[in-house]
Short mmCIF file of C-alpha atoms and ligand atoms in Angstrom, two decimals:
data_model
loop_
_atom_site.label_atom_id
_atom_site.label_comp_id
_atom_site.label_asym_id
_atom_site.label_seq_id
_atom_site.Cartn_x
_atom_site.Cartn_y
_atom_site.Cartn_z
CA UNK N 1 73.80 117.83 96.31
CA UNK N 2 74.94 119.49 99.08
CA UNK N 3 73.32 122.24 101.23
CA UNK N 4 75.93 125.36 102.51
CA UNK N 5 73.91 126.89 105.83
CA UNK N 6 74.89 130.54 106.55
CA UNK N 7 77.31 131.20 108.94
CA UNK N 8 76.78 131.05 112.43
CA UNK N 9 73.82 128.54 111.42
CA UNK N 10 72.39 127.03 114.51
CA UNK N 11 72.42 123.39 116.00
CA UNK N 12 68.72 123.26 115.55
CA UNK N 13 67.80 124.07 111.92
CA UNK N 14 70.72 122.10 110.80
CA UNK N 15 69.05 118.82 112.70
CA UNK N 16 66.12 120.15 111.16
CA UNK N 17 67.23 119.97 108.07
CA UNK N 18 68.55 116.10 108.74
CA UNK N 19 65.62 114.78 109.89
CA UNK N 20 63.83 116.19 106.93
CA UNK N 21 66.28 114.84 104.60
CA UNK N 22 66.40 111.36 105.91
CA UNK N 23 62.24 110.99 106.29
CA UNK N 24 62.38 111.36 102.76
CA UNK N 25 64.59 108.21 102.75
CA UNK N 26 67.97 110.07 101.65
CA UNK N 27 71.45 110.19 103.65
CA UNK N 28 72.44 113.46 105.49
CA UNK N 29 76.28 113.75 106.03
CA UNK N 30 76.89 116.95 108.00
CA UNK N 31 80.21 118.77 107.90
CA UNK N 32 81.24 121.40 110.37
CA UNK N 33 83.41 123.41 109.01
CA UNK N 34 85.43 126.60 110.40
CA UNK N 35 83.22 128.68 108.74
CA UNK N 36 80.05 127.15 107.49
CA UNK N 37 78.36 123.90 108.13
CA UNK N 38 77.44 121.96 105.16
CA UNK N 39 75.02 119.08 104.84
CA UNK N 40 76.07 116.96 102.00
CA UNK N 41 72.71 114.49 100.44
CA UNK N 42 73.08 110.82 99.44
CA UNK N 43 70.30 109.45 97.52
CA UNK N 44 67.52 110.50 94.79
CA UNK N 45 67.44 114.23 95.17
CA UNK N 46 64.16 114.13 93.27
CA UNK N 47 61.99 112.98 96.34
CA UNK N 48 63.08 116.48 97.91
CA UNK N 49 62.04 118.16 95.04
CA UNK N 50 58.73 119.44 96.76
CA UNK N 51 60.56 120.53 99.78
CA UNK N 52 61.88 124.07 99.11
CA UNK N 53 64.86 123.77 101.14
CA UNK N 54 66.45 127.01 99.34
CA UNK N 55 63.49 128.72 101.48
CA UNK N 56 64.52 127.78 104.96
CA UNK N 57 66.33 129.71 107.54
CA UNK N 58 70.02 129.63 107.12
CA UNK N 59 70.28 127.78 104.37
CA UNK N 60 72.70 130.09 102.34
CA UNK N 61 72.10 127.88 99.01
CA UNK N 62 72.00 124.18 97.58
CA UNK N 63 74.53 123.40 95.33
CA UNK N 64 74.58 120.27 92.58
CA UNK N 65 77.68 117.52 93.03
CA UNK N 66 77.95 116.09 89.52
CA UNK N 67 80.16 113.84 90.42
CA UNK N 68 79.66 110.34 90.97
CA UNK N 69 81.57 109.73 94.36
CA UNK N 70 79.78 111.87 97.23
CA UNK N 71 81.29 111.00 100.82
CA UNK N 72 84.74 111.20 99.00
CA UNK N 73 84.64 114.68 97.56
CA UNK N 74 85.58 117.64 98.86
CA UNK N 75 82.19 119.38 98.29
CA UNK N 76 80.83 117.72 101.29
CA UNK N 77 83.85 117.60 103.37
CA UNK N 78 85.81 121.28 102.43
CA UNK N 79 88.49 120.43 105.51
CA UNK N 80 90.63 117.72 105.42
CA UNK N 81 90.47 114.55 106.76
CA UNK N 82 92.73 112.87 109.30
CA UNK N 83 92.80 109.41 109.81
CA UNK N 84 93.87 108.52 113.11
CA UNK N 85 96.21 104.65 112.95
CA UNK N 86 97.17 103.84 116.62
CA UNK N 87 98.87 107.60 117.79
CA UNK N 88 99.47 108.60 114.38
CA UNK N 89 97.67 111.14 112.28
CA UNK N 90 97.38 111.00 108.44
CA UNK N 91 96.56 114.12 106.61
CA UNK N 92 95.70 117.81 107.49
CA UNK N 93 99.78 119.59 108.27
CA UNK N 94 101.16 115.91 109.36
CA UNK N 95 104.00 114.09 107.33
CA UNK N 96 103.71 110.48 107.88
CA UNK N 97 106.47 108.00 106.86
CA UNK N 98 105.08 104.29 106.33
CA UNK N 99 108.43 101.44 105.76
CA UNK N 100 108.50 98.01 106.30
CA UNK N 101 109.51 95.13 103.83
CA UNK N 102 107.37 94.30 101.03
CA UNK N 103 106.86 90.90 102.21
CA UNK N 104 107.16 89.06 105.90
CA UNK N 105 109.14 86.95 105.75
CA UNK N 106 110.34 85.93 109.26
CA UNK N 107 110.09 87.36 112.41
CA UNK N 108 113.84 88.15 112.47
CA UNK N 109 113.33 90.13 109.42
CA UNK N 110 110.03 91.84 110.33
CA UNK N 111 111.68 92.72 114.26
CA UNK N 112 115.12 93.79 113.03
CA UNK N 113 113.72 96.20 110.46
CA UNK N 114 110.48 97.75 112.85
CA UNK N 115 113.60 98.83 115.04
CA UNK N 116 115.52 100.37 112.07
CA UNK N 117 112.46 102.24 110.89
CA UNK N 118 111.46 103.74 113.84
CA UNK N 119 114.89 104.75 114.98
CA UNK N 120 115.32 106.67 111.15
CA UNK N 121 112.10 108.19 112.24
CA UNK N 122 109.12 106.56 110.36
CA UNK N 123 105.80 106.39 112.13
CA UNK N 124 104.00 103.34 110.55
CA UNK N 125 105.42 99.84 110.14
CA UNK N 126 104.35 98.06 106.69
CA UNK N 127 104.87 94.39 106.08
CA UNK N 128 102.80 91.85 103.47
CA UNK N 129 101.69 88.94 104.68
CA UNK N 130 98.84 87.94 101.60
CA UNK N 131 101.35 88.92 98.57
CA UNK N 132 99.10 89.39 95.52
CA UNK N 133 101.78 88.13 93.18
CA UNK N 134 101.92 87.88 89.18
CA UNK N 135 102.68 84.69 89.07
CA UNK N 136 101.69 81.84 91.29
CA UNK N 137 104.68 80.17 91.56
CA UNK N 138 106.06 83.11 93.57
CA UNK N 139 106.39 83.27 97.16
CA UNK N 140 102.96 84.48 98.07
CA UNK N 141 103.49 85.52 101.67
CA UNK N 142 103.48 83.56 105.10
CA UNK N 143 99.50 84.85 105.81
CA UNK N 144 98.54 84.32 109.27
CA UNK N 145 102.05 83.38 110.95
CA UNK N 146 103.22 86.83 108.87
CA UNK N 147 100.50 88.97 111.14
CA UNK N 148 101.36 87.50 114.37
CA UNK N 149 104.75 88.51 113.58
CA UNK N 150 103.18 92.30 113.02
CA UNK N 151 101.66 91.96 115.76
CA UNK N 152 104.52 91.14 117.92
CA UNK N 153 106.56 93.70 115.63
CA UNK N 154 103.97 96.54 117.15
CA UNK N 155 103.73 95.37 120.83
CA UNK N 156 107.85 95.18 120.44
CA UNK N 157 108.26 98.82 118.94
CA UNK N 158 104.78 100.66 119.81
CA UNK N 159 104.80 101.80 116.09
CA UNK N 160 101.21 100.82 114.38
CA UNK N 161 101.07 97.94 111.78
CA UNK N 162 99.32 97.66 108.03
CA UNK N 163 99.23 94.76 106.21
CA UNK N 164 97.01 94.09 102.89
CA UNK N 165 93.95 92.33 102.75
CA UNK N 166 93.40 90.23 99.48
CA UNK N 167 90.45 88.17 100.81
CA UNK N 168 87.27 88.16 103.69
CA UNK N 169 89.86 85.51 105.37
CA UNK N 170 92.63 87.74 105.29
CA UNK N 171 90.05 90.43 106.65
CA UNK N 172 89.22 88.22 109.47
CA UNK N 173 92.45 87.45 110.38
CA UNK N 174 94.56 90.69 109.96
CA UNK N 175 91.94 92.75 112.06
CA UNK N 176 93.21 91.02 115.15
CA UNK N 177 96.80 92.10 114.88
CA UNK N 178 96.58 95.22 112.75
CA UNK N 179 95.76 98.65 112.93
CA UNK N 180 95.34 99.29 109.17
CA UNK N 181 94.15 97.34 106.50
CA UNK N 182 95.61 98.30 102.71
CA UNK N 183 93.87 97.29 99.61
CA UNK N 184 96.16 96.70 96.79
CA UNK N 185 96.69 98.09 93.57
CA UNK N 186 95.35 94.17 92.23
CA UNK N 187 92.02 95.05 94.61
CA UNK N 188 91.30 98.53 94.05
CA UNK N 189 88.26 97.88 92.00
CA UNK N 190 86.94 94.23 94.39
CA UNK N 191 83.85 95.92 95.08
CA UNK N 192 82.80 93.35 97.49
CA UNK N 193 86.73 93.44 99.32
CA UNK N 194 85.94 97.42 99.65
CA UNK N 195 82.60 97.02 101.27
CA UNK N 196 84.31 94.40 103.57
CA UNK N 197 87.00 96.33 104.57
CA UNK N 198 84.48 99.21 105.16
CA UNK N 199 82.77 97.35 107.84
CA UNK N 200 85.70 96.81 109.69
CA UNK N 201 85.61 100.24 110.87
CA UNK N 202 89.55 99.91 110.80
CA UNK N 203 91.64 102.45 108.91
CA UNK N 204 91.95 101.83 104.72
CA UNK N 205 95.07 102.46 102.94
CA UNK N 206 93.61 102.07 99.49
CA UNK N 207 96.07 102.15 96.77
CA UNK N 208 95.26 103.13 93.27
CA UNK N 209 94.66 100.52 90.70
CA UNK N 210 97.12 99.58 88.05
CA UNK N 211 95.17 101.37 85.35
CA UNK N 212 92.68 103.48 87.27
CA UNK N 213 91.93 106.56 86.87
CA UNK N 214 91.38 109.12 89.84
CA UNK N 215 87.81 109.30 89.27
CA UNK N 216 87.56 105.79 89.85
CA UNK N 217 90.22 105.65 92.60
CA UNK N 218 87.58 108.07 94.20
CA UNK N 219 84.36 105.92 93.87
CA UNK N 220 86.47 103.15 95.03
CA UNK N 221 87.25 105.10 97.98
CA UNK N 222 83.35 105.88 98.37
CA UNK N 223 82.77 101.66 98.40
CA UNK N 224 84.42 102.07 102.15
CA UNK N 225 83.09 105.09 103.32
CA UNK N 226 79.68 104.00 101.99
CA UNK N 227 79.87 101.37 104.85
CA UNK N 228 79.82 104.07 107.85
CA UNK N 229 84.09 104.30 107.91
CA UNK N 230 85.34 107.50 107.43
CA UNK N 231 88.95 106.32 107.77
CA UNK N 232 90.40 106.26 104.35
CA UNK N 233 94.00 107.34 102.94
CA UNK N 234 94.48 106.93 99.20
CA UNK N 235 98.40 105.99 97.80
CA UNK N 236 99.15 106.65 94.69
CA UNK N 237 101.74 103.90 93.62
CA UNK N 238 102.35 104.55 90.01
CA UNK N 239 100.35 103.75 86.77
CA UNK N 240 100.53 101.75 83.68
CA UNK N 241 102.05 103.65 80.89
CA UNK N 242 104.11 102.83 77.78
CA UNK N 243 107.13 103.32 79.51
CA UNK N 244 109.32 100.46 80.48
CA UNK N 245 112.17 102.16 82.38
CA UNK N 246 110.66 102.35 85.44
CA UNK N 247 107.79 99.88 86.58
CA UNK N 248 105.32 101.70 86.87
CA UNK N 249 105.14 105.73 86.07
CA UNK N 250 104.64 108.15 88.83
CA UNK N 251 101.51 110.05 88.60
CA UNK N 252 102.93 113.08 90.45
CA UNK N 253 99.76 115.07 89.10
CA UNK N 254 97.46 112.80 91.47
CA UNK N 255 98.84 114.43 94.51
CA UNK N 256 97.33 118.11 94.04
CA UNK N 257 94.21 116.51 91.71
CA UNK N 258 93.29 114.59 94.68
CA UNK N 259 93.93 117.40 96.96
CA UNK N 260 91.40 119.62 94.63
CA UNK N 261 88.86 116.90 94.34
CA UNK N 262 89.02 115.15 97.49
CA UNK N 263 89.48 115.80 101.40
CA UNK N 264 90.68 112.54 102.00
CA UNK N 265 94.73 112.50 102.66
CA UNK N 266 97.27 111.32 100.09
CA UNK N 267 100.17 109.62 100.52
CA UNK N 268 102.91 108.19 97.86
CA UNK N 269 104.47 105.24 97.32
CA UNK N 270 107.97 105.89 94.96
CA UNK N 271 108.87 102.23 95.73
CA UNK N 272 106.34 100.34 93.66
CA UNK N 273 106.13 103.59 91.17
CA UNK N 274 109.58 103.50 90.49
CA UNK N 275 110.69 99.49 91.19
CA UNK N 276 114.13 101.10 91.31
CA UNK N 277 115.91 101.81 94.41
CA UNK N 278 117.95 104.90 92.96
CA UNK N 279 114.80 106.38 92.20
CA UNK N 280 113.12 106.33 95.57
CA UNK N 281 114.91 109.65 96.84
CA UNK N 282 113.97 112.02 94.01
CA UNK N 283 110.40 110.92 93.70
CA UNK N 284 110.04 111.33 97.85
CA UNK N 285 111.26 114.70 97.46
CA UNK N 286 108.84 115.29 94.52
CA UNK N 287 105.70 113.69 96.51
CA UNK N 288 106.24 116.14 99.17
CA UNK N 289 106.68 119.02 96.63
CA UNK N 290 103.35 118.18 95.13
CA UNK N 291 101.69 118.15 99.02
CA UNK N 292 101.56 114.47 99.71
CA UNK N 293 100.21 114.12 103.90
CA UNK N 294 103.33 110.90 103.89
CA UNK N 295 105.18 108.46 102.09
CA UNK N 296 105.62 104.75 101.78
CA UNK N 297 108.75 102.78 101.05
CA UNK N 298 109.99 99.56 101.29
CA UNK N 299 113.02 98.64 102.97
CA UNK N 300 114.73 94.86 103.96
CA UNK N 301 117.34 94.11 105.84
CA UNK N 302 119.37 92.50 103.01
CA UNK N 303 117.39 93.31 100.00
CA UNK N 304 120.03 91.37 97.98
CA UNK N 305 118.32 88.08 99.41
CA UNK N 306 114.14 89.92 99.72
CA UNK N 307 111.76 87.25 98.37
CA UNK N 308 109.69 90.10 96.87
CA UNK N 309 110.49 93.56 95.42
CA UNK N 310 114.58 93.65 96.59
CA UNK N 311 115.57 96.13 93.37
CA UNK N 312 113.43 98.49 94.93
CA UNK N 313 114.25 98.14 98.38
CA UNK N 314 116.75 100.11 100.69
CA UNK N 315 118.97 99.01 102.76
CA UNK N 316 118.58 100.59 106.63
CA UNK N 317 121.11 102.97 106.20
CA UNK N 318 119.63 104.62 102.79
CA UNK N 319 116.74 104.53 104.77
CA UNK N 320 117.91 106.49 107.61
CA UNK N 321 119.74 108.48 105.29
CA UNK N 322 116.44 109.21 103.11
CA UNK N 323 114.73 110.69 106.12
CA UNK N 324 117.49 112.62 107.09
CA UNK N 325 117.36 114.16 103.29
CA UNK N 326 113.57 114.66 103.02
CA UNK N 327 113.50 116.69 106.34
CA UNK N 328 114.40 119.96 104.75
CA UNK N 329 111.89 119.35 101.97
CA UNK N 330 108.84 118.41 104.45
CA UNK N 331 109.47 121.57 106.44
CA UNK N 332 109.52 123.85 103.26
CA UNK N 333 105.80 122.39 102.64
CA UNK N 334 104.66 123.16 106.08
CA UNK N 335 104.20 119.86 107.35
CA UNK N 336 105.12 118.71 110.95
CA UNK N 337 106.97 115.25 111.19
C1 PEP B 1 102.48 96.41 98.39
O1 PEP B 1 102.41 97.56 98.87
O2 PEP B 1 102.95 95.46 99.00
C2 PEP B 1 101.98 96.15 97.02
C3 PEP B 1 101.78 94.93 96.56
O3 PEP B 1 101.78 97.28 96.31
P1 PEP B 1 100.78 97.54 95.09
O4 PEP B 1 99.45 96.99 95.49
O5 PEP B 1 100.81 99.03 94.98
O6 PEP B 1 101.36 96.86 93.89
MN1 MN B 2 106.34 95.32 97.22
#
């Protein structure tokens, strides 16, 4: 549940309020909004029962959350979130542009295309190093050699660095050179990965499961905030459907469900939704149409010879060129680049 205080509510019966909440053995979340603060409650709401909290100064009124993610919805949190990577805001009016290959694969590669991305404008390098691949006999990503390179990528460029995180090694490893950590499609449902990432305290791009719906993409996001880390950004990459044109079908509608349900920032990923590098362009423009906060999309130097995802790749120059197209589109949504 979550309790809405009048407006103008002061500092003191709202820590009231908290201290009452959590001596019953409950969470208290408190959001300060431009209007109204509200204090959203984690836990049984029955052991409050006796407390006639509708009764207390400035408390405007108590209102139920049915749903089963709490930190994640936008009942407790009305104004959006932004996640802060390095110098680089996600969500609220920013338009963030993540690129980077889909896999490292040498620090030639990783170096030559941090300098192309940033000089077509994007903001935030990506680059796997643990690739969660369908089969095992693919190249399955160079691991810790693959974040040093990152690492050296940022300190070369200044731009910040994600990299996915497939296992508590990967965790303990990546957190030294990045300043994201992404949770695959593969993961979104690794309960235990989520919690561990949550610790971390680092920034989570979580990407939505293969078959998930948003509901559980939500409580998914919840397993990281849960942990005390606020610092989540969702990507929708495309679900499972019975068409086999594209890879994966673009769930456009996620972008303004999320932004109904949720406070957290959205971004899109047309690269892995699509798998088809003459697709990447029209579903960017639609992303920002529907109010994605960014995008994400891979890019290679020569994605001819990419050990992972080359169809979908661009080359530097559709990159730049991308940008230069989307510009127009960003602006029209009120977004700052
Ligand atoms: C990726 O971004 O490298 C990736 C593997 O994407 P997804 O988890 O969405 O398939
Ligand atoms: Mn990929």
């Amino acid at each position: 549940m979550i309790i809405v205080m009048k407006p103008g509510a002061k500092q003191d019966s709202i820590l009231k309020i908290k201290e009452l909440i959590e001596a019953n053995g409950l969470d208290a979340h408190i959001s300060d909004g431009k209007e109204v603060t509200i204090i959203g409650v984690v836990g049984d709401k029955t052991k409050l029962q006796n407390q006639n909290l509708e009764s207390f100064d400035e408390v405007d009124k108590i209102v139920a959350v049915t749903e089963s993610y709490k930190l994640s919805n936008k009942k407790f949190h009305p104004e959006p979130t932004v996640v802060k990577v390095g110098n680089v805001e996600i969500g609220g009016d920013n338009f963030v542009t993540f690129s980077g290959p889909c896999a490292v694969e040498s620090e030639e590669q990783l170096i030559t295309t941090a300098h192309a991305i940033k000089k077509a404008g994007a903001h935030i390098l990506r680059g796997g190093a643990f690739k969660p691949r369908t089969s095992p006999y693919s190249f399955q990503g160079l691991e810790e050699e693959g974040l040093k390179f990152m690492k050296k990528a940022k300190e070369e460029t200044g731009l910040p660095v994600v990299c996915e995180v497939t296992s508590l090694t990967a965790i303990e490893a990546a957190v030294k050179c990045v300043d994201m950590l992404q949770i695959g499609a593969r993961n979104m449902q690794n309960f235990y990965l989520l919690k561990e990432v949550g610790k971390t305290g680092l920034p989570v791009l979580l990407k939505r499961g293969l078959s998930a719906t948003i509901d559980e993409w939500l409580n998914a996001a919840e397993y990281i905030l849960a942990e005390g880390n606020p610092n989540v950004v969702l990507c929708e990459r495309g679900i499972r459907t019975f068409e086999t044109a594209t890879r994966n079908t673009l769930d456009i509608s996620a972008v303004p469900v999320i932004k109904e349900k949720s406070h957290l920032p959205i971004i899109v990923d047309p690269s892995h939704a699509s798998g088809v590098r003459a697709y990447v362009n029209p579903l960017s423009r639609s992303a920002i149409a529907a109010g994605a906060d960014g995008l994400m999309i891979e890019t290679h130097p020569d994605p001819s010879s990419a050990l992972s995802d080359g169809p979908q790749s661009l080359t530097f120059e559709q990159f730049e060129q991308l940008t230069e197209d989307l510009k127009p589109f960003i602006h029209l949504m009120g977004k700052k680049i």
